CSV table of C-alpha atoms in Angstrom, one decimal:
chain,number,residue,atom,x,y,z
A,1,MET,CA,0.0,0.0,0.0
A,2,ARG,CA,2.8,2.4,0.7
A,3,ILE,CA,4.2,1.9,-2.8
A,4,LEU,CA,0.8,2.5,-4.3
A,5,ARG,CA,0.3,5.6,-2.1
A,6,VAL,CA,3.7,7.2,-3.1
A,7,ALA,CA,3.3,6.4,-6.8
A,8,ALA,CA,-0.2,7.7,-7.0
A,9,MET,CA,0.5,11.0,-5.2
A,10,ALA,CA,3.8,11.6,-6.9
A,11,ALA,CA,1.9,11.8,-10.3
A,12,GLY,CA,0.3,15.1,-9.4
A,13,GLY,CA,-2.1,17.2,-11.4
A,14,LEU,CA,-1.8,19.8,-14.1
A,15,LEU,CA,-2.0,23.4,-13.0
A,16,LEU,CA,-4.9,25.0,-14.9
A,17,MET,CA,-4.1,28.7,-15.5
A,18,SER,CA,-7.7,29.6,-16.0
A,19,GLN,CA,-9.4,32.6,-14.3
A,20,LEU,CA,-11.1,32.1,-11.0
A,21,VAL,CA,-14.6,31.3,-10.3
A,22,PRO,CA,-15.0,33.9,-7.5
A,23,ALA,CA,-16.4,32.6,-4.2
A,24,GLN,CA,-18.6,35.4,-2.9
A,25,ALA,CA,-21.8,35.8,-1.2
A,26,SER,CA,-23.6,38.9,0.2
A,27,GLY,CA,-21.1,40.9,2.1
A,28,ARG,CA,-18.4,38.3,1.6
A,29,PRO,CA,-15.0,38.8,-0.2
A,30,SER,CA,-14.0,37.1,-3.4
A,31,TYR,CA,-11.0,34.9,-3.3
A,32,GLN,CA,-8.4,34.2,-6.0
A,33,TRP,CA,-4.9,32.8,-6.4
A,34,ASN,CA,-2.1,35.0,-7.7
A,35,VAL,CA,0.4,32.5,-9.3
A,36,THR,CA,4.0,33.4,-8.6
A,37,PRO,CA,6.3,31.6,-11.1
A,38,THR,CA,9.1,29.7,-9.4
A,39,GLY,CA,11.2,28.6,-12.4
A,40,SER,CA,10.9,25.0,-11.1
A,41,THR,CA,9.1,22.0,-12.4
A,42,ALA,CA,9.1,20.1,-9.1
A,43,GLN,CA,5.9,19.1,-7.3
A,44,PHE,CA,5.7,21.1,-4.1
A,45,ARG,CA,3.6,19.3,-1.5
A,46,GLY,CA,5.7,20.8,1.4
A,47,LEU,CA,4.7,24.3,2.2
A,48,ALA,CA,5.3,26.7,5.1
A,49,ALA,CA,3.7,30.2,5.2
A,50,VAL,CA,5.4,32.8,7.5
A,51,SER,CA,3.6,35.9,6.2
A,52,LYS,CA,2.3,37.5,3.0
A,53,ASP,CA,5.9,38.0,2.0
A,54,VAL,CA,7.8,35.0,3.4
A,55,ALA,CA,7.1,31.4,2.4
A,56,TRP,CA,9.0,28.1,1.9
A,57,VAL,CA,8.2,25.2,-0.3
A,58,GLY,CA,9.7,21.7,-0.5
A,59,GLY,CA,9.2,19.1,-3.3
A,60,THR,CA,10.5,16.4,-5.5
A,61,GLU,CA,14.2,16.0,-6.4
A,62,GLY,CA,15.1,17.3,-3.0
A,63,ILE,CA,14.2,20.9,-4.0
A,64,VAL,CA,13.5,23.6,-1.4
A,65,LEU,CA,12.7,27.2,-2.4
A,66,ARG,CA,12.2,30.4,-0.4
A,67,THR,CA,10.7,33.8,-1.1
A,68,VAL,CA,11.0,36.9,1.1
A,69,ASP,CA,9.2,39.3,-1.3
A,70,GLY,CA,5.8,37.9,-1.7
A,71,GLY,CA,6.8,35.5,-4.5
A,72,LYS,CA,8.4,38.0,-6.9
A,73,HIS,CA,11.6,36.1,-6.6
A,74,TRP,CA,12.3,32.5,-5.4
A,75,GLN,CA,15.7,31.3,-4.1
A,76,ASN,CA,16.8,27.7,-4.4
A,77,VAL,CA,18.0,26.8,-0.9
A,78,SER,CA,18.0,23.0,-1.3
A,79,PRO,CA,20.0,20.9,1.1
A,80,PRO,CA,23.2,19.6,-0.6
A,81,GLY,CA,23.0,16.0,-1.7
A,82,ALA,CA,19.3,15.7,-1.2
A,83,GLY,CA,18.4,15.2,-4.9
A,84,ALA,CA,16.9,11.7,-4.5
A,85,LEU,CA,14.6,12.8,-1.7
A,86,GLN,CA,10.9,14.0,-1.7
A,87,PHE,CA,10.3,16.8,0.7
A,88,ARG,CA,6.6,16.6,1.7
A,89,ASP,CA,6.5,18.9,4.6
A,90,VAL,CA,8.1,22.2,5.6
A,91,GLU,CA,7.9,23.9,9.0
A,92,ALA,CA,9.2,27.5,9.1
A,93,PHE,CA,9.5,29.9,12.1
A,94,ASP,CA,10.7,32.9,10.1
A,95,ALA,CA,12.7,33.8,7.0
A,96,LYS,CA,15.8,32.2,8.5
A,97,ARG,CA,14.7,29.2,10.5
A,98,ALA,CA,13.0,26.2,8.9
A,99,LEU,CA,12.9,22.4,8.8
A,100,VAL,CA,12.0,20.1,5.9
A,101,LEU,CA,10.9,16.5,6.1
A,102,SER,CA,11.4,13.9,3.4
A,103,ILE,CA,9.2,10.8,3.1
A,104,GLY,CA,9.8,7.2,2.3
A,105,ASN,CA,10.6,3.8,3.7
A,106,GLY,CA,13.6,3.5,6.0
A,107,GLU,CA,16.4,6.1,5.6
A,108,ASP,CA,14.5,8.1,3.0
A,109,SER,CA,12.5,9.6,5.9
A,110,ARG,CA,14.8,12.4,7.2
A,111,ILE,CA,14.6,15.9,8.7
A,112,TYR,CA,16.9,18.8,7.8
A,113,ARG,CA,17.2,22.1,9.7
A,114,THR,CA,18.5,25.5,8.7
A,115,VAL,CA,18.9,28.7,10.8
A,116,ASP,CA,20.4,30.9,8.1
A,117,GLY,CA,17.8,31.0,5.4
A,118,GLY,CA,18.9,27.8,3.7
A,119,LYS,CA,22.6,28.7,3.2
A,120,SER,CA,23.4,25.7,5.2
A,121,TRP,CA,21.5,22.6,6.5
A,122,THR,CA,22.0,20.1,9.3
A,123,GLU,CA,20.4,16.6,9.1
A,124,THR,CA,18.9,16.2,12.5
A,125,PHE,CA,16.9,13.0,12.0
A,126,ARG,CA,17.2,9.9,9.9
A,127,ASN,CA,14.9,7.0,10.2
A,128,THR,CA,16.7,3.7,10.6
A,129,ASP,CA,13.7,1.4,10.9
A,130,ALA,CA,12.9,-0.2,7.5
A,131,ASN,CA,9.3,-0.6,8.6
A,132,ALA,CA,8.8,3.1,9.4
A,133,PHE,CA,7.6,5.7,6.9
A,134,TYR,CA,7.3,9.3,8.1
A,135,ASP,CA,4.5,11.4,6.5
A,136,CYS,CA,4.4,14.8,8.1
A,137,PHE,CA,5.4,16.9,11.1
A,138,ALA,CA,4.2,19.9,13.1
A,139,PHE,CA,5.3,22.3,15.8
A,140,ASN,CA,3.3,23.7,18.8
A,141,ASP,CA,5.9,26.5,19.2
A,142,ASN,CA,9.5,27.2,18.4
A,143,LYS,CA,10.8,24.3,20.4
A,144,HIS,CA,8.2,21.5,20.6
A,145,GLY,CA,7.3,19.4,17.6
A,146,LEU,CA,6.1,16.0,16.5
A,147,ALA,CA,6.7,13.8,13.5
A,148,LEU,CA,4.3,11.0,12.4
A,149,SER,CA,5.2,7.6,10.9
A,150,ASP,CA,2.8,5.0,9.6
A,151,PRO,CA,2.2,2.1,11.9
A,152,VAL,CA,5.2,0.0,13.0
A,153,ASP,CA,4.4,-3.2,14.9
A,154,GLY,CA,0.7,-2.3,14.8
A,155,LYS,CA,0.8,1.3,16.1
A,156,PHE,CA,1.5,4.7,14.6
A,157,ARG,CA,4.9,6.0,15.6
A,158,ILE,CA,5.8,9.4,16.9
A,159,ALA,CA,9.2,11.2,17.0
A,160,ALA,CA,9.4,14.3,19.2
A,161,THR,CA,11.7,17.3,19.6
A,162,SER,CA,11.9,19.8,22.5
A,163,ASP,CA,14.8,21.9,21.1
A,164,GLY,CA,13.4,23.3,17.9
A,165,GLY,CA,14.3,20.3,15.8
A,166,LYS,CA,17.9,20.1,16.7
A,167,SER,CA,17.3,16.5,18.0
A,168,TRP,CA,14.5,14.0,17.8
A,169,LYS,CA,13.5,11.0,19.9
A,170,VAL,CA,11.2,8.2,18.9
A,171,GLN,CA,8.5,8.0,21.6
A,172,SER,CA,7.2,4.9,23.4
A,173,ASN,CA,4.1,3.6,21.7
A,174,ALA,CA,2.5,2.5,25.1
A,175,GLY,CA,0.1,5.5,24.9
A,176,MET,CA,-0.9,5.0,21.2
A,177,PRO,CA,-4.1,3.1,20.3
A,178,ALA,CA,-3.7,0.1,18.0
A,179,ALA,CA,-3.9,0.7,14.3
A,180,LEU,CA,-6.6,-0.8,12.1
A,181,THR,CA,-5.8,-3.3,9.4
A,182,GLY,CA,-4.5,-1.3,6.4
A,183,GLU,CA,-4.5,2.0,8.2
A,184,PHE,CA,-1.9,4.7,7.4
A,185,ALA,CA,-1.5,8.5,7.1
A,186,PHE,CA,-1.3,10.4,3.8
A,187,ALA,CA,1.9,12.4,3.0
A,188,ALA,CA,-0.2,14.7,0.7
A,189,SER,CA,0.2,18.2,2.0
A,190,GLY,CA,2.0,18.3,5.4
A,191,THR,CA,-1.3,18.5,7.2
A,192,CYS,CA,-2.0,14.9,8.2
A,193,LEU,CA,-0.6,16.0,11.5
A,194,VAL,CA,-1.3,19.5,13.0
A,195,ALA,CA,-0.4,21.1,16.3
A,196,GLY,CA,-2.7,23.2,18.5
A,197,PRO,CA,-2.5,25.3,21.7
A,198,GLY,CA,-0.2,24.1,24.5
A,199,ARG,CA,0.9,20.5,23.8
A,200,THR,CA,-2.2,19.5,21.8
A,201,ALA,CA,-1.9,17.8,18.4
A,202,TRP,CA,-4.1,15.8,16.0
A,203,PHE,CA,-3.4,13.4,13.2
A,204,ALA,CA,-5.7,11.7,10.7
A,205,SER,CA,-5.7,8.4,8.9
A,206,GLY,CA,-7.2,6.5,5.9
A,207,GLY,CA,-6.6,3.2,4.1
A,208,ALA,CA,-8.8,1.1,6.5
A,209,ASP,CA,-12.5,0.4,6.8
A,210,ARG,CA,-13.0,3.9,8.3
A,211,PRO,CA,-10.8,7.0,8.8
A,212,ARG,CA,-9.9,8.1,12.2
A,213,VAL,CA,-8.6,11.2,14.1
A,214,PHE,CA,-6.0,10.8,16.9
A,215,ARG,CA,-5.6,13.5,19.6
A,216,THR,CA,-2.9,14.2,22.2
A,217,VAL,CA,-2.9,16.9,24.9
A,218,ASP,CA,0.5,16.0,26.4
A,219,GLY,CA,2.9,16.4,23.5
A,220,GLY,CA,2.5,12.9,22.0
A,221,LYS,CA,2.9,10.7,25.0
A,222,HIS,CA,-0.7,9.6,25.1
A,223,TRP,CA,-3.4,9.6,22.4
A,224,THR,CA,-7.1,9.1,22.1
A,225,VAL,CA,-8.8,8.2,18.8
A,226,ALA,CA,-12.2,8.9,17.3
A,227,ASP,CA,-13.9,7.4,14.2
A,228,SER,CA,-14.8,9.7,11.4
A,229,PRO,CA,-17.9,9.5,9.1
A,230,MET,CA,-15.9,10.3,6.1
A,231,ALA,CA,-15.1,7.9,3.3
A,232,SER,CA,-12.2,5.5,3.6
A,233,GLY,CA,-10.5,2.8,1.5
A,234,GLU,CA,-7.2,1.8,-0.1
A,235,ALA,CA,-6.8,5.3,-1.6
A,236,ALA,CA,-9.3,7.2,0.6
A,237,GLY,CA,-9.6,8.8,4.0
A,238,ILE,CA,-8.7,12.1,5.7
A,239,PHE,CA,-5.9,13.9,4.0
A,240,SER,CA,-5.8,17.2,5.9
A,241,LEU,CA,-6.8,18.6,9.2
A,242,ALA,CA,-7.2,22.3,10.1
A,243,PHE,CA,-8.0,23.6,13.6
A,244,ARG,CA,-8.9,27.0,15.0
A,245,GLY,CA,-7.9,26.8,18.7
A,246,SER,CA,-8.4,23.6,20.6
A,247,ARG,CA,-12.0,22.7,19.8
A,248,PHE,CA,-13.0,23.9,16.3
A,249,GLY,CA,-11.7,21.8,13.5
A,250,VAL,CA,-12.2,20.7,9.9
A,251,ALA,CA,-11.2,17.5,8.1
A,252,VAL,CA,-11.0,17.1,4.3
A,253,GLY,CA,-10.1,14.3,2.0
A,254,GLY,CA,-11.7,11.8,-0.3
A,255,ASP,CA,-10.2,9.3,-2.8
A,256,PHE,CA,-7.0,10.5,-4.6
A,257,LEU,CA,-7.7,8.1,-7.4
A,258,LYS,CA,-11.1,9.9,-8.0
A,259,PRO,CA,-10.1,13.6,-7.8
A,260,THR,CA,-13.3,15.0,-9.1
A,261,GLU,CA,-15.6,13.1,-6.8
A,262,ALA,CA,-16.5,14.3,-3.3
A,263,VAL,CA,-18.1,11.4,-1.5
A,264,LYS,CA,-18.0,12.0,2.2
A,265,ALA,CA,-15.1,14.3,1.7
A,266,ALA,CA,-15.4,16.8,4.6
A,267,SER,CA,-16.4,16.9,8.3
A,268,VAL,CA,-16.3,19.3,11.2
A,269,THR,CA,-15.7,19.0,15.0
A,270,TYR,CA,-16.7,21.4,17.8
A,271,ASP,CA,-15.2,19.4,20.7
A,272,GLY,CA,-11.6,19.1,19.8
A,273,GLY,CA,-11.9,16.0,17.6
A,274,ARG,CA,-13.8,13.8,20.0
A,275,THR,CA,-16.7,13.6,17.6
A,276,TRP,CA,-17.0,14.6,13.9
A,277,LYS,CA,-20.1,15.6,11.8
A,278,LEU,CA,-20.2,14.8,8.1
A,279,VAL,CA,-20.7,17.8,5.7
A,280,PRO,CA,-23.5,16.9,3.3
A,281,ALA,CA,-22.5,16.2,-0.3
A,282,ASP,CA,-24.3,19.3,-1.6
A,283,LYS,CA,-22.3,21.6,0.7
A,284,ALA,CA,-19.0,19.8,0.6
A,285,PRO,CA,-15.9,20.7,-1.6
A,286,LYS,CA,-16.4,19.8,-5.2
A,287,GLY,CA,-13.8,17.0,-5.3
A,288,TYR,CA,-11.0,15.2,-3.4
A,289,ARG,CA,-9.1,17.8,-1.3
A,290,SER,CA,-5.6,17.2,0.0
A,291,GLY,CA,-4.9,20.4,2.0
A,292,SER,CA,-6.8,22.9,4.2
A,293,HIS,CA,-6.1,25.9,6.5
A,294,PHE,CA,-8.0,28.6,8.4
A,295,VAL,CA,-7.2,32.1,7.2
A,296,PRO,CA,-5.7,34.6,9.7
A,297,TRP,CA,-8.1,37.4,9.1
A,298,SER,CA,-11.4,35.7,9.8
A,299,PRO,CA,-12.2,33.3,12.7
A,300,SER,CA,-14.5,31.0,10.6
A,301,THR,CA,-13.1,31.1,7.1
A,302,VAL,CA,-11.1,28.1,5.9
A,303,VAL,CA,-9.6,27.3,2.5
A,304,ALA,CA,-9.2,23.8,0.9
A,305,VAL,CA,-7.2,22.8,-2.2
A,306,GLY,CA,-6.9,19.7,-4.4
A,307,PRO,CA,-6.1,18.6,-7.9
A,308,SER,CA,-9.6,19.6,-9.2
A,309,GLY,CA,-9.9,23.0,-7.5
A,310,SER,CA,-9.9,25.2,-4.4
A,311,ASP,CA,-12.9,25.9,-2.1
A,312,VAL,CA,-13.6,28.4,0.6
A,313,SER,CA,-15.9,28.0,3.6
A,314,PHE,CA,-17.1,31.1,5.5
A,315,ASP,CA,-18.9,29.1,8.2
A,316,GLY,CA,-16.1,27.0,9.6
A,317,GLY,CA,-16.4,24.1,7.2
A,318,ARG,CA,-20.1,23.5,7.3
A,319,SER,CA,-20.6,24.6,3.7
A,320,TRP,CA,-18.1,25.2,0.8
A,321,LYS,CA,-18.0,27.1,-2.5
A,322,GLN,CA,-15.4,26.5,-5.2
A,323,PHE,CA,-13.5,29.6,-6.4
A,324,TYR,CA,-10.7,28.1,-8.5
A,325,ASP,CA,-10.6,25.1,-10.9
A,326,GLY,CA,-6.8,24.6,-11.1
A,327,SER,CA,-4.6,22.2,-9.2
A,328,PHE,CA,-2.9,22.6,-5.9
A,329,ASP,CA,-1.8,20.1,-3.3
A,330,SER,CA,-1.1,22.2,-0.2
A,331,VAL,CA,-2.3,25.4,1.4
A,332,GLU,CA,-1.1,27.2,4.5
A,333,CYS,CA,-1.8,30.6,6.1
A,334,ALA,CA,0.2,32.7,8.6
A,335,GLY,CA,0.9,36.2,9.9
A,336,HIS,CA,-1.1,38.9,11.6
A,337,GLY,CA,-2.7,42.1,10.4
A,338,VAL,CA,-1.3,43.5,7.3
A,339,GLN,CA,1.4,40.8,7.3
A,340,ALA,CA,-1.2,38.0,7.1
A,341,GLY,CA,-1.1,35.8,4.0
A,342,CYS,CA,-2.1,32.4,2.5
A,343,TRP,CA,-0.1,30.4,0.1
A,344,ALA,CA,-0.8,27.3,-2.1
A,345,SER,CA,1.6,24.9,-3.9
A,346,GLY,CA,1.5,21.9,-6.2
A,347,ALA,CA,2.6,20.3,-9.4
A,348,LYS,CA,4.9,21.6,-12.1
A,349,GLY,CA,6.5,24.2,-9.7
A,350,ALA,CA,3.1,25.9,-9.0
A,351,VAL,CA,3.0,28.3,-6.0
A,352,ALA,CA,0.4,31.0,-5.5
A,353,ARG,CA,-0.6,33.7,-3.0
A,354,LEU,CA,-4.2,34.2,-2.0
A,355,VAL,CA,-5.8,37.5,-2.9
A,356,HIS,CA,-9.1,38.5,-1.2
């Protein structure tokens, strides 16, 4: 299944350079993507937004790019010797400090760290277990972070850092519920694992007879798990989580082999992930969605992206409206006030900034 998952998701989609279909209702803004040419043909599933001006992307062929001027210029800051790796997640604290995670079986799963804007990198984690496959990582703050691997010996595996990613330690699985048969996480957009206030974090799964959402409140030592009403299967499940605070959350996904279908593709929670409510098909995103994120300037607005389009919800994920019919894999927002910004990334070097 891991081979199927990597091959299918590496194929990517074609970026359609068509004009937007504005998402607007009475008194609500229209949204559109302003594509910023990167000069690269890599597929960028790793994405970290710092502000409207600063963003990092990571992708195939070991490529990492950075912009500090809102996408007018992109600098290649790839770690030396990483050309065979696929960077599927990026976590950045500012224009200088960032970490990238590569995915794959065994030693292909690695984490690199820079503190000088990508001029130099240090490898701070390399997986040595042939049965582990790291999918994504997330930080609660500048020091505390978690990285998620698919199940090993029947349980999902967590590596943790408390020094900003300088070092990582694989955690005991004693507090992790058992995995279902065929269950795994999707390395689709860097949002299969997300961090919340304090030491709270969530991760989502698919591949089994039902998708699930796992939750920790103690930095990954102990986890609880809840079933989701969304679709699941060999290529289906929850691909992305987005939370506003500790209780209000959104899950999106579907079947990546059926990108234009949206069968049980979104759900919401109001109790921190303990229970999930399915979004009806007529109000859900218009296809499989791989990434999602709340915007900084509105408490209940969230954006989702996928190979068949982008959607916005103004009511915290309860209803969605498509505003773009092109392809993106990842979306992330960050910043405050006039510095707030949202970015999307995907196949064929595609990166864009949200205009609203």
